[in-house]
Amino acid sequence: MNLFKSTVGRKILMAVTGLMLVGFITVHLLGNLSVFAGADAINAYAKHLHDLGPLVWVFRLVMLLLFAVHITFGVQLYLENRAATPDNYAIQKTLVTTFSAKTMVFTGLIILAFLLYHLLHFTVQITNPEISAQNLPLVDGHLDVFTMVTLSFQKVFISLVYIVAMIALTLHIFHGLSSWVQTLGLSTGSSQDKVTYIGKIVAIAYGLAYIAIPLLLLARIVK
Amino acid sequence: MDLTLHVWRQKGPQDKGKLETYPAKNVSPDMSFLEMLDEVNDGLIKSGKDPIAFDHDCREGICGMCSQVINGRPHGKQEKTTVCQLHMRQYNDGDEIFIEPWRAKAFPIQKDLIVDRSSLDVIMQAGGYTSCHTGGVDDANAMLIPKPTADYAMDAAECIGCGACIAACPNSSAMLFTSAKVAQLAALPQGKPEARKRVLAMTQAILDEGFGNCTNHYECEAACPKGISVKFIAKLNREYLKTMIPTSTDA
């Protein structure tokens, strides 16, 4: 089908899957922030997710598909673009593009590496078994996710991994959220569209909120 | 003023090529950039050396032939200006100037600063036209076109096909060029019958010719000597999306 081969079709696929993934990190962030509301809040949130049962697997399957499309075409387009630009200028100058736009494939791959670690850490729970929820005493018959999270982020290495990954995520969605309007053909003015600015502000807000969790737990401001 | 030029010299398409340094002495601030190069070439010819090969034609900023990246910027540092309209008063005595050809896989270097831009013609041949009957000329006012539509199409038609957008693009994408053509024709009644076919054929030609994909850096708009807006790329994307909607003639 043309959509999967065309230069514009794949660009649109990147934007659509990217936006859906931003939808996912929005919900994920709201869930995460419940850690600041205390142990009961995040443990209840975790229990609700668990209680969804087979729905969780449907959701995971959809996520896998979105990631597969976004990563496959992202890497493919990057390789094509490198091949189209075999030689560099002696003086390489850019005027308006951003660091974020230039590093999309790299921040994307950092996020992928982080995602794998994140799943091993909090979902499969094999990277730090001594503080994993499945090995911690149950609280009111439920897994103690709060203690797992706080003990994890009190470790400098784990917090650092999460903070670096969230900086990469912020950079990644900084370009993504400011350029999807253009890609989907909704932009009528120049790149100065209001949505561009809103997208950049949202990206920074998401980044700060995500980084706040490991940072505040590491600094023991939240216990 | 006296300048030092670092110019890309390449004997032919197969040659590796390298930057070579030349002095440009007694340059008048009233010279255009190309006239300054003419003087340097004059000196090279007189001393029995091969002059610097560069493309040029109209020398009044409308033909799109002068393709030089000057100190990392296509067409040099002056906004919305082609190399031939860039004047030496923009430079100061003692300046070092790097002059390179457009660099993209789709623009093979022929000699020194001259690249082959036929790939843009191939994109045009894929759909950058309207089919019309020959014969008597239509009455100029027979087809009504609103002024804003005519202005919009004219803004897109300002593209001179010089290739600066590709030279500036980190991906060597020809999307701004292609979008200017697609938008110009799609906006006008004469272009509507072939609009669907056109956007598919022209965007396919981008990849077939070895250009890269657009990732919204907007370097093209910043480098364009005619100030073509990236809003035309959004328009191209809209035209592409429209092709996914079935029409009565599809079924």
Tab-separated table of C-alpha atoms in Angstrom:
chain	number	residue	atom	x	y	z
A	1	MET	CA	0.000	0.000	0.000
A	2	ASN	CA	1.187	3.477	-0.864
A	3	LEU	CA	0.822	4.727	2.714
A	4	PHE	CA	3.678	2.496	3.937
A	5	LYS	CA	6.020	3.362	1.064
A	6	SER	CA	5.286	6.987	0.241
A	7	THR	CA	7.436	9.728	1.722
A	8	VAL	CA	4.335	11.629	2.884
A	9	GLY	CA	2.419	8.503	3.908
A	10	ARG	CA	5.158	7.386	6.268
A	11	LYS	CA	5.485	10.906	7.653
A	12	ILE	CA	1.777	10.872	8.459
A	13	LEU	CA	2.114	7.428	10.059
A	14	MET	CA	4.954	8.769	12.241
A	15	ALA	CA	2.764	11.669	13.351
A	16	VAL	CA	-0.340	9.577	14.042
A	17	THR	CA	1.464	6.813	15.957
A	18	GLY	CA	3.552	9.458	17.731
A	19	LEU	CA	0.432	11.306	18.859
A	20	MET	CA	-1.113	8.060	20.141
A	21	LEU	CA	2.080	7.321	22.076
A	22	VAL	CA	1.886	10.826	23.562
A	23	GLY	CA	-1.670	9.922	24.555
A	24	PHE	CA	-0.191	6.909	26.341
A	25	ILE	CA	2.481	8.890	28.189
A	26	THR	CA	-0.211	11.385	29.233
A	27	VAL	CA	-2.233	8.670	30.966
A	28	HIS	CA	0.966	7.097	32.315
A	29	LEU	CA	2.087	10.437	33.763
A	30	LEU	CA	-1.254	11.040	35.503
A	31	GLY	CA	-0.973	7.566	37.037
A	32	ASN	CA	2.623	8.190	38.120
A	33	LEU	CA	1.796	11.471	39.783
A	34	SER	CA	-0.426	9.539	42.195
A	35	VAL	CA	2.827	8.652	43.980
A	36	PHE	CA	2.757	12.189	45.383
A	37	ALA	CA	-0.698	11.506	46.836
A	38	GLY	CA	0.807	8.803	49.036
A	39	ALA	CA	1.110	5.042	49.234
A	40	ASP	CA	-2.608	4.307	49.188
A	41	ALA	CA	-3.218	6.306	46.021
A	42	ILE	CA	-0.559	4.671	43.830
A	43	ASN	CA	-1.222	1.190	45.243
A	44	ALA	CA	-4.920	1.604	44.439
A	45	TYR	CA	-3.991	2.788	40.945
A	46	ALA	CA	-1.776	-0.276	40.458
A	47	LYS	CA	-4.555	-2.545	41.690
A	48	HIS	CA	-7.042	-0.997	39.255
A	49	LEU	CA	-4.668	-1.671	36.375
A	50	HIS	CA	-4.176	-5.274	37.499
A	51	ASP	CA	-7.922	-5.789	37.830
A	52	LEU	CA	-8.418	-4.952	34.159
A	53	GLY	CA	-7.201	-8.496	33.460
A	54	PRO	CA	-7.282	-9.472	29.769
A	55	LEU	CA	-7.861	-5.825	28.792
A	56	VAL	CA	-4.299	-5.131	29.891
A	57	TRP	CA	-3.082	-7.561	27.259
A	58	VAL	CA	-5.211	-6.006	24.539
A	59	PHE	CA	-3.751	-2.657	25.542
A	60	ARG	CA	-0.197	-4.043	25.520
A	61	LEU	CA	-0.739	-5.483	22.056
A	62	VAL	CA	-1.918	-2.138	20.706
A	63	MET	CA	1.090	-0.438	22.318
A	64	LEU	CA	3.430	-2.985	20.751
A	65	LEU	CA	1.921	-2.298	17.331
A	66	LEU	CA	2.231	1.481	17.763
A	67	PHE	CA	5.847	1.171	18.879
A	68	ALA	CA	6.651	-1.225	16.046
A	69	VAL	CA	5.283	1.141	13.386
A	70	HIS	CA	6.811	4.254	14.945
A	71	ILE	CA	10.265	2.714	15.439
A	72	THR	CA	10.430	0.798	12.148
A	73	PHE	CA	9.518	3.775	9.982
A	74	GLY	CA	11.507	6.193	12.145
A	75	VAL	CA	14.710	4.199	11.629
A	76	GLN	CA	13.909	3.511	7.971
A	77	LEU	CA	13.336	7.213	7.212
A	78	TYR	CA	16.506	8.144	9.098
A	79	LEU	CA	18.573	5.694	7.031
A	80	GLU	CA	17.042	6.963	3.774
A	81	ASN	CA	17.762	10.554	4.777
A	82	ARG	CA	21.395	9.718	5.597
A	83	ALA	CA	21.755	7.998	2.230
A	84	ALA	CA	20.329	11.086	0.501
A	85	THR	CA	22.965	13.252	2.196
A	86	PRO	CA	26.280	11.477	1.668
A	87	ASP	CA	28.603	14.485	1.992
A	88	ASN	CA	28.795	17.181	4.640
A	89	TYR	CA	29.613	20.809	4.023
A	90	ALA	CA	32.975	22.117	5.220
A	91	ILE	CA	30.962	24.714	7.088
A	92	GLN	CA	27.760	23.167	8.348
A	93	LYS	CA	25.177	25.712	9.423
A	94	THR	CA	21.541	25.486	10.393
A	95	LEU	CA	19.324	28.508	10.894
A	96	VAL	CA	15.994	27.519	12.378
A	97	THR	CA	15.951	23.804	13.183
A	98	THR	CA	16.255	22.639	16.779
A	99	PHE	CA	18.616	20.274	18.591
A	100	SER	CA	15.501	18.271	19.333
A	101	ALA	CA	14.597	17.897	15.637
A	102	LYS	CA	18.141	16.921	14.671
A	103	THR	CA	18.399	14.178	17.305
A	104	MET	CA	14.998	12.475	16.904
A	105	VAL	CA	16.355	9.049	15.955
A	106	PHE	CA	18.890	9.088	18.808
A	107	THR	CA	16.485	10.256	21.517
A	108	GLY	CA	14.032	7.718	20.105
A	109	LEU	CA	16.521	4.863	20.462
A	110	ILE	CA	17.431	6.029	23.987
A	111	ILE	CA	13.725	5.881	24.845
A	112	LEU	CA	13.521	2.361	23.364
A	113	ALA	CA	16.499	1.187	25.437
A	114	PHE	CA	14.966	2.803	28.493
A	115	LEU	CA	11.594	1.203	27.774
A	116	LEU	CA	13.174	-2.258	27.827
A	117	TYR	CA	14.930	-1.490	31.119
A	118	HIS	CA	11.759	0.070	32.545
A	119	LEU	CA	9.725	-3.064	31.729
A	120	LEU	CA	12.378	-5.310	33.316
A	121	HIS	CA	12.495	-3.030	36.345
A	122	PHE	CA	8.842	-2.382	37.184
A	123	THR	CA	6.818	-4.894	35.124
A	124	VAL	CA	8.895	-8.100	35.046
A	125	GLN	CA	10.740	-6.945	38.186
A	126	ILE	CA	14.021	-8.765	37.680
A	127	THR	CA	16.618	-5.965	37.743
A	128	ASN	CA	16.271	-5.272	41.486
A	129	PRO	CA	14.461	-8.327	42.917
A	130	GLU	CA	15.234	-7.362	46.536
A	131	ILE	CA	12.960	-4.325	46.293
A	132	SER	CA	10.421	-5.626	43.759
A	133	ALA	CA	6.767	-5.507	44.729
A	134	GLN	CA	6.371	-9.262	44.268
A	135	ASN	CA	9.011	-9.856	46.975
A	136	LEU	CA	7.790	-7.154	49.351
A	137	PRO	CA	5.176	-7.884	52.048
A	138	LEU	CA	1.601	-7.285	50.840
A	139	VAL	CA	-0.286	-4.235	52.080
A	140	ASP	CA	-3.980	-4.957	52.702
A	141	GLY	CA	-3.621	-7.946	50.407
A	142	HIS	CA	-2.252	-5.869	47.524
A	143	LEU	CA	1.207	-5.417	46.010
A	144	ASP	CA	3.159	-2.591	47.647
A	145	VAL	CA	4.009	-0.626	44.517
A	146	PHE	CA	4.649	2.548	46.519
A	147	THR	CA	7.525	1.010	48.481
A	148	MET	CA	9.003	-0.510	45.330
A	149	VAL	CA	8.952	2.887	43.628
A	150	THR	CA	10.351	4.865	46.554
A	151	LEU	CA	13.106	2.354	47.345
A	152	SER	CA	14.031	2.206	43.635
A	153	PHE	CA	14.353	5.927	43.212
A	154	GLN	CA	16.345	6.271	46.408
A	155	LYS	CA	19.076	4.467	44.446
A	156	VAL	CA	21.193	7.024	42.587
A	157	PHE	CA	21.827	4.788	39.557
A	158	ILE	CA	18.168	3.993	38.936
A	159	SER	CA	17.099	7.616	39.373
A	160	LEU	CA	19.835	8.766	37.029
A	161	VAL	CA	18.743	6.299	34.328
A	162	TYR	CA	15.164	7.523	34.606
A	163	ILE	CA	16.133	11.208	34.592
A	164	VAL	CA	18.364	10.843	31.521
A	165	ALA	CA	15.646	8.877	29.728
A	166	MET	CA	13.046	11.508	30.562
A	167	ILE	CA	15.315	14.252	29.197
A	168	ALA	CA	15.493	12.225	25.968
A	169	LEU	CA	11.708	11.856	25.995
A	170	THR	CA	11.254	15.593	26.475
A	171	LEU	CA	13.548	16.358	23.536
A	172	HIS	CA	11.747	13.777	21.429
A	173	ILE	CA	8.225	15.071	22.040
A	174	PHE	CA	9.449	18.691	21.840
A	175	HIS	CA	9.859	18.197	18.085
A	176	GLY	CA	6.972	15.753	17.756
A	177	LEU	CA	4.372	17.902	19.484
A	178	SER	CA	5.449	21.005	17.597
A	179	SER	CA	5.399	19.464	14.123
A	180	TRP	CA	2.396	17.095	13.894
A	181	VAL	CA	0.094	19.957	12.884
A	182	GLN	CA	2.307	20.561	9.860
A	183	THR	CA	2.533	16.861	9.005
A	184	LEU	CA	-1.209	16.312	9.139
A	185	GLY	CA	-1.711	19.292	6.859
A	186	LEU	CA	-3.586	21.291	9.485
A	187	SER	CA	-1.113	24.164	9.444
A	188	THR	CA	-2.106	27.091	7.280
A	189	GLY	CA	0.445	29.672	8.325
A	190	SER	CA	4.168	29.279	8.708
A	191	SER	CA	5.947	27.238	11.344
A	192	GLN	CA	4.915	29.997	13.737
A	193	ASP	CA	1.507	28.434	14.296
A	194	LYS	CA	0.229	28.711	17.852
A	195	VAL	CA	-0.003	24.942	18.134
A	196	THR	CA	3.750	24.793	17.611
A	197	TYR	CA	4.317	26.867	20.729
A	198	ILE	CA	1.689	25.024	22.743
A	199	GLY	CA	3.324	21.737	21.729
A	200	LYS	CA	6.723	22.916	22.928
A	201	ILE	CA	5.301	24.099	26.252
A	202	VAL	CA	3.419	20.821	26.767
A	203	ALA	CA	6.605	18.854	25.998
A	204	ILE	CA	8.575	20.781	28.629
A	205	ALA	CA	5.737	20.455	31.155
A	206	TYR	CA	5.623	16.667	30.613
A	207	GLY	CA	9.393	16.481	30.982
A	208	LEU	CA	9.419	18.430	34.251
A	209	ALA	CA	6.564	16.366	35.683
A	210	TYR	CA	8.191	13.062	34.725
A	211	ILE	CA	11.602	14.081	36.069
A	212	ALA	CA	10.062	15.370	39.314
A	213	ILE	CA	9.201	11.803	40.379
A	214	PRO	CA	12.702	10.251	40.549
A	215	LEU	CA	14.237	13.604	41.531
A	216	LEU	CA	11.996	14.272	44.523
A	217	LEU	CA	12.196	10.640	45.687
A	218	LEU	CA	15.991	10.612	45.313
A	219	ALA	CA	16.306	13.842	47.293
A	220	ARG	CA	13.959	12.292	49.907
A	221	ILE	CA	11.671	15.295	49.618
A	222	VAL	CA	8.894	12.777	49.043
A	223	LYS	CA	9.128	9.616	51.166
B	1	MET	CA	38.845	44.919	-0.008
B	2	ASP	CA	40.938	41.765	0.017
B	3	LEU	CA	39.352	38.400	0.708
B	4	THR	CA	40.471	34.799	1.055
B	5	LEU	CA	38.329	32.270	-0.804
B	6	HIS	CA	38.178	28.563	-0.018
B	7	VAL	CA	36.571	27.062	-3.102
B	8	TRP	CA	35.479	23.471	-3.791
B	9	ARG	CA	37.457	22.220	-6.794
B	10	GLN	CA	36.462	18.960	-8.438
B	11	LYS	CA	37.610	17.990	-11.937
B	12	GLY	CA	34.588	15.840	-12.763
B	13	PRO	CA	31.789	13.651	-11.370
B	14	GLN	CA	34.223	10.850	-10.456
B	15	ASP	CA	36.919	13.074	-8.934
B	16	LYS	CA	37.150	13.226	-5.140
B	17	GLY	CA	37.467	17.011	-5.026
B	18	LYS	CA	38.877	19.291	-2.330
B	19	LEU	CA	38.807	22.844	-1.036
B	20	GLU	CA	41.444	25.137	-2.508
B	21	THR	CA	42.417	28.592	-1.322
B	22	TYR	CA	42.554	31.654	-3.578
B	23	PRO	CA	43.114	35.305	-2.751
B	24	ALA	CA	40.564	37.811	-4.106
B	25	LYS	CA	42.304	41.183	-4.216
B	26	ASN	CA	40.896	44.697	-4.747
B	27	VAL	CA	37.296	43.553	-4.593
B	28	SER	CA	34.853	46.421	-5.092
B	29	PRO	CA	31.880	46.494	-2.676
B	30	ASP	CA	29.646	47.201	-5.690
B	31	MET	CA	30.490	43.897	-7.362
B	32	SER	CA	28.021	41.056	-7.185
B	33	PHE	CA	29.337	37.811	-5.748
B	34	LEU	CA	29.481	36.296	-9.243
B	35	GLU	CA	31.359	39.317	-10.618
B	36	MET	CA	33.881	38.859	-7.831
B	37	LEU	CA	34.292	35.226	-8.964
B	38	ASP	CA	34.593	36.424	-12.609
B	39	GLU	CA	37.564	38.590	-11.540
B	40	VAL	CA	39.180	35.710	-9.659
B	41	ASN	CA	38.686	33.497	-12.742
B	42	ASP	CA	40.216	36.178	-14.942
B	43	GLY	CA	43.322	36.025	-12.795
B	44	LEU	CA	43.367	32.208	-12.886
B	45	ILE	CA	43.055	32.155	-16.694
B	46	LYS	CA	45.853	34.714	-17.094
B	47	SER	CA	48.172	32.611	-14.946
B	48	GLY	CA	47.351	29.533	-17.034
B	49	LYS	CA	45.190	27.827	-14.417
B	50	ASP	CA	41.759	26.206	-14.758
B	51	PRO	CA	39.060	28.756	-13.828
B	52	ILE	CA	36.456	27.940	-11.159
B	53	ALA	CA	33.399	26.439	-12.872
B	54	PHE	CA	30.082	27.783	-11.568
B	55	ASP	CA	26.518	27.932	-12.871
B	56	HIS	CA	24.901	31.247	-13.738
B	57	ASP	CA	22.463	32.548	-16.290
B	58	CYS	CA	20.165	35.565	-15.823
B	59	ARG	CA	22.177	37.289	-13.083
B	60	GLU	CA	19.004	39.071	-12.006
B	61	GLY	CA	17.753	36.616	-9.404
B	62	ILE	CA	15.065	34.776	-11.350
B	63	CYS	CA	16.621	31.847	-13.206
B	64	GLY	CA	17.726	29.736	-10.247
B	65	MET	CA	21.039	28.701	-11.773
B	66	CYS	CA	23.558	30.135	-9.308
B	67	SER	CA	23.895	27.306	-6.848
B	68	GLN	CA	26.555	28.002	-4.248
B	69	VAL	CA	26.717	27.356	-0.538
B	70	ILE	CA	28.604	30.308	0.906
B	71	ASN	CA	29.911	29.922	4.453
B	72	GLY	CA	27.428	27.130	5.094
B	73	ARG	CA	24.362	28.947	3.718
B	74	PRO	CA	22.821	28.317	0.295
B	75	HIS	CA	22.987	31.588	-1.688
B	76	GLY	CA	25.004	33.232	1.090
B	77	LYS	CA	24.097	35.210	4.146
B	78	GLN	CA	21.585	37.705	2.754
B	79	GLU	CA	17.972	36.619	3.215
B	80	LYS	CA	15.780	36.031	0.161
B	81	THR	CA	18.665	36.711	-2.213
B	82	THR	CA	20.276	34.583	-4.906
B	83	VAL	CA	24.078	34.496	-5.233
B	84	CYS	CA	23.981	36.767	-8.293
B	85	GLN	CA	22.089	39.425	-6.304
B	86	LEU	CA	24.381	39.126	-3.302
B	87	HIS	CA	26.823	42.029	-3.317
B	88	MET	CA	30.307	42.268	-1.921
B	89	ARG	CA	29.289	45.163	0.333
B	90	GLN	CA	27.946	42.378	2.585
B	91	TYR	CA	31.562	41.392	3.288
B	92	ASN	CA	34.470	43.046	5.054
B	93	ASP	CA	38.146	43.338	4.215
B	94	GLY	CA	40.027	40.236	5.343
B	95	ASP	CA	36.969	37.936	5.377
B	96	GLU	CA	37.435	34.227	4.689
B	97	ILE	CA	34.726	32.831	2.453
B	98	PHE	CA	33.986	29.137	1.922
B	99	ILE	CA	32.260	28.391	-1.383
B	100	GLU	CA	30.832	24.911	-1.928
B	101	PRO	CA	28.394	23.289	-4.352
B	102	TRP	CA	24.913	22.030	-3.356
B	103	ARG	CA	25.539	18.713	-1.628
B	104	ALA	CA	22.937	15.975	-2.071
B	105	LYS	CA	22.955	12.507	-3.590
B	106	ALA	CA	20.287	13.669	-6.058
B	107	PHE	CA	22.518	16.567	-7.187
B	108	PRO	CA	25.726	14.935	-8.496
B	109	ILE	CA	28.603	17.380	-8.848
B	110	GLN	CA	29.639	17.877	-12.475
B	111	LYS	CA	32.618	20.178	-11.953
B	112	ASP	CA	33.682	22.468	-9.106
B	113	LEU	CA	30.512	24.336	-8.069
B	114	ILE	CA	28.268	22.985	-10.837
B	115	VAL	CA	25.758	20.276	-9.922
B	116	ASP	CA	23.315	18.387	-12.107
B	117	ARG	CA	19.808	19.400	-11.034
B	118	SER	CA	17.938	17.276	-13.609
B	119	SER	CA	16.321	15.382	-10.732
B	120	LEU	CA	14.097	18.446	-10.175
B	121	ASP	CA	13.020	18.212	-13.817
B	122	VAL	CA	12.090	14.570	-13.276
B	123	ILE	CA	9.847	15.611	-10.352
B	124	MET	CA	8.238	18.220	-12.630
B	125	GLN	CA	7.740	15.680	-15.406
B	126	ALA	CA	5.996	13.374	-12.938
B	127	GLY	CA	3.122	15.813	-12.435
B	128	GLY	CA	4.138	19.456	-12.380
B	129	TYR	CA	1.868	20.373	-15.263
B	130	THR	CA	-1.756	20.646	-16.301
B	131	SER	CA	-3.093	18.885	-19.362
B	132	CYS	CA	-5.006	21.220	-21.638
B	133	HIS	CA	-6.330	21.196	-25.167
B	134	THR	CA	-4.472	23.083	-27.815
B	135	GLY	CA	-6.235	25.436	-30.152
B	136	GLY	CA	-7.680	28.871	-29.696
B	137	VAL	CA	-6.694	30.817	-26.596
B	138	ASP	CA	-9.408	30.932	-23.937
B	139	ASP	CA	-10.867	34.253	-22.954
B	140	ALA	CA	-8.815	35.529	-20.017
B	141	ASN	CA	-11.861	36.091	-17.822
B	142	ALA	CA	-13.817	32.981	-18.782
B	143	MET	CA	-12.592	31.124	-15.698
B	144	LEU	CA	-13.165	33.103	-12.520
B	145	ILE	CA	-10.451	32.778	-9.886
B	146	PRO	CA	-10.809	34.642	-6.572
B	147	LYS	CA	-8.013	37.119	-5.898
B	148	PRO	CA	-6.821	35.397	-2.657
B	149	THR	CA	-6.572	32.105	-4.572
B	150	ALA	CA	-4.616	33.741	-7.376
B	151	ASP	CA	-2.307	35.378	-4.808
B	152	TYR	CA	-1.786	32.071	-3.012
B	153	ALA	CA	-0.909	30.312	-6.264
B	154	MET	CA	1.390	33.178	-7.229
B	155	ASP	CA	3.249	32.940	-3.888
B	156	ALA	CA	3.877	29.255	-4.608
B	157	ALA	CA	4.805	29.987	-8.217
B	158	GLU	CA	7.618	32.250	-7.033
B	159	CYS	CA	9.776	29.125	-6.683
B	160	ILE	CA	12.595	29.341	-9.235
B	161	GLY	CA	13.678	25.721	-8.775
B	162	CYS	CA	17.214	26.623	-7.705
B	163	GLY	CA	17.503	23.740	-5.208
B	164	ALA	CA	18.568	25.818	-2.190
B	165	CYS	CA	15.850	24.078	-0.140
B	166	ILE	CA	17.507	20.726	-0.821
B	167	ALA	CA	20.993	22.111	-0.180
B	168	ALA	CA	19.837	23.484	3.188
B	169	CYS	CA	17.822	20.434	4.259
B	170	PRO	CA	19.613	18.120	6.714
B	171	ASN	CA	17.814	15.259	4.901
B	172	SER	CA	18.315	16.588	1.352
B	173	SER	CA	14.554	16.480	0.940
B	174	ALA	CA	12.936	18.125	-2.067
B	175	MET	CA	9.647	18.640	-0.231
B	176	LEU	CA	9.529	22.452	-0.328
B	177	PHE	CA	10.206	22.516	-4.075
B	178	THR	CA	7.624	19.809	-4.757
B	179	SER	CA	5.064	21.360	-2.431
B	180	ALA	CA	5.328	24.737	-4.159
B	181	LYS	CA	4.423	23.081	-7.470
B	182	VAL	CA	1.689	20.880	-5.985
B	183	ALA	CA	0.156	23.781	-4.032
B	184	GLN	CA	0.260	26.205	-6.942
B	185	LEU	CA	-1.552	23.824	-9.272
B	186	ALA	CA	-3.939	22.374	-6.678
B	187	ALA	CA	-5.140	25.846	-5.726
B	188	LEU	CA	-6.206	26.745	-9.262
B	189	PRO	CA	-9.175	25.331	-11.208
B	190	GLN	CA	-6.904	24.303	-14.090
B	191	GLY	CA	-4.911	22.044	-11.766
B	192	LYS	CA	-7.808	20.388	-9.942
B	193	PRO	CA	-8.629	17.554	-12.396
B	194	GLU	CA	-5.143	16.056	-12.009
B	195	ALA	CA	-4.591	17.017	-8.353
B	196	ARG	CA	-4.812	13.465	-6.954
B	197	LYS	CA	-2.603	11.905	-9.583
B	198	ARG	CA	-0.135	14.781	-9.326
B	199	VAL	CA	0.599	14.667	-5.607
B	200	LEU	CA	1.107	10.894	-5.659
B	201	ALA	CA	3.349	10.954	-8.730
B	202	MET	CA	5.459	13.909	-7.642
B	203	THR	CA	6.039	12.656	-4.081
B	204	GLN	CA	6.972	9.243	-5.485
B	205	ALA	CA	9.483	10.953	-7.796
B	206	ILE	CA	11.123	12.569	-4.749
B	207	LEU	CA	12.156	9.138	-3.461
B	208	ASP	CA	12.899	7.675	-6.892
B	209	GLU	CA	15.368	10.497	-7.564
B	210	GLY	CA	17.241	9.868	-4.307
B	211	PHE	CA	16.051	12.846	-2.269
B	212	GLY	CA	15.400	12.397	1.441
B	213	ASN	CA	12.203	12.646	3.474
B	214	CYS	CA	10.863	15.817	5.094
B	215	THR	CA	11.070	15.836	8.904
B	216	ASN	CA	9.961	19.438	9.508
B	217	HIS	CA	13.305	21.132	10.156
B	218	TYR	CA	12.134	24.161	8.117
B	219	GLU	CA	15.714	24.946	7.023
B	220	CYS	CA	14.335	25.080	3.457
B	221	GLU	CA	12.092	28.050	4.164
B	222	ALA	CA	14.974	29.885	5.847
B	223	ALA	CA	17.282	29.296	2.873
B	224	CYS	CA	14.795	29.942	0.048
B	225	PRO	CA	15.794	33.010	-1.994
B	226	LYS	CA	12.131	33.507	-2.877
B	227	GLY	CA	10.760	33.042	0.639
B	228	ILE	CA	8.567	30.040	-0.237
B	229	SER	CA	6.663	29.168	2.955
B	230	VAL	CA	6.525	25.696	4.514
B	231	LYS	CA	2.757	26.187	4.633
B	232	PHE	CA	2.852	24.751	1.108
B	233	ILE	CA	4.267	21.519	2.549
B	234	ALA	CA	1.233	21.361	4.855
B	235	LYS	CA	-0.886	21.930	1.751
B	236	LEU	CA	0.906	19.071	-0.034
B	237	ASN	CA	0.233	16.837	2.976
B	238	ARG	CA	-3.456	17.820	2.816
B	239	GLU	CA	-3.505	17.012	-0.903
B	240	TYR	CA	-1.939	13.635	-0.124
B	241	LEU	CA	-4.497	12.896	2.615
B	242	LYS	CA	-7.288	13.791	0.170
B	243	THR	CA	-6.155	10.966	-2.124
B	244	MET	CA	-7.150	8.498	0.605
B	245	ILE	CA	-10.784	9.582	0.389
B	246	PRO	CA	-12.481	7.500	-2.294
B	247	THR	CA	-14.234	9.436	-5.045
B	248	SER	CA	-17.187	8.418	-7.191
B	249	THR	CA	-14.852	7.418	-10.005
B	250	ASP	CA	-12.787	5.074	-7.837
B	251	ALA	CA	-15.449	2.423	-7.311
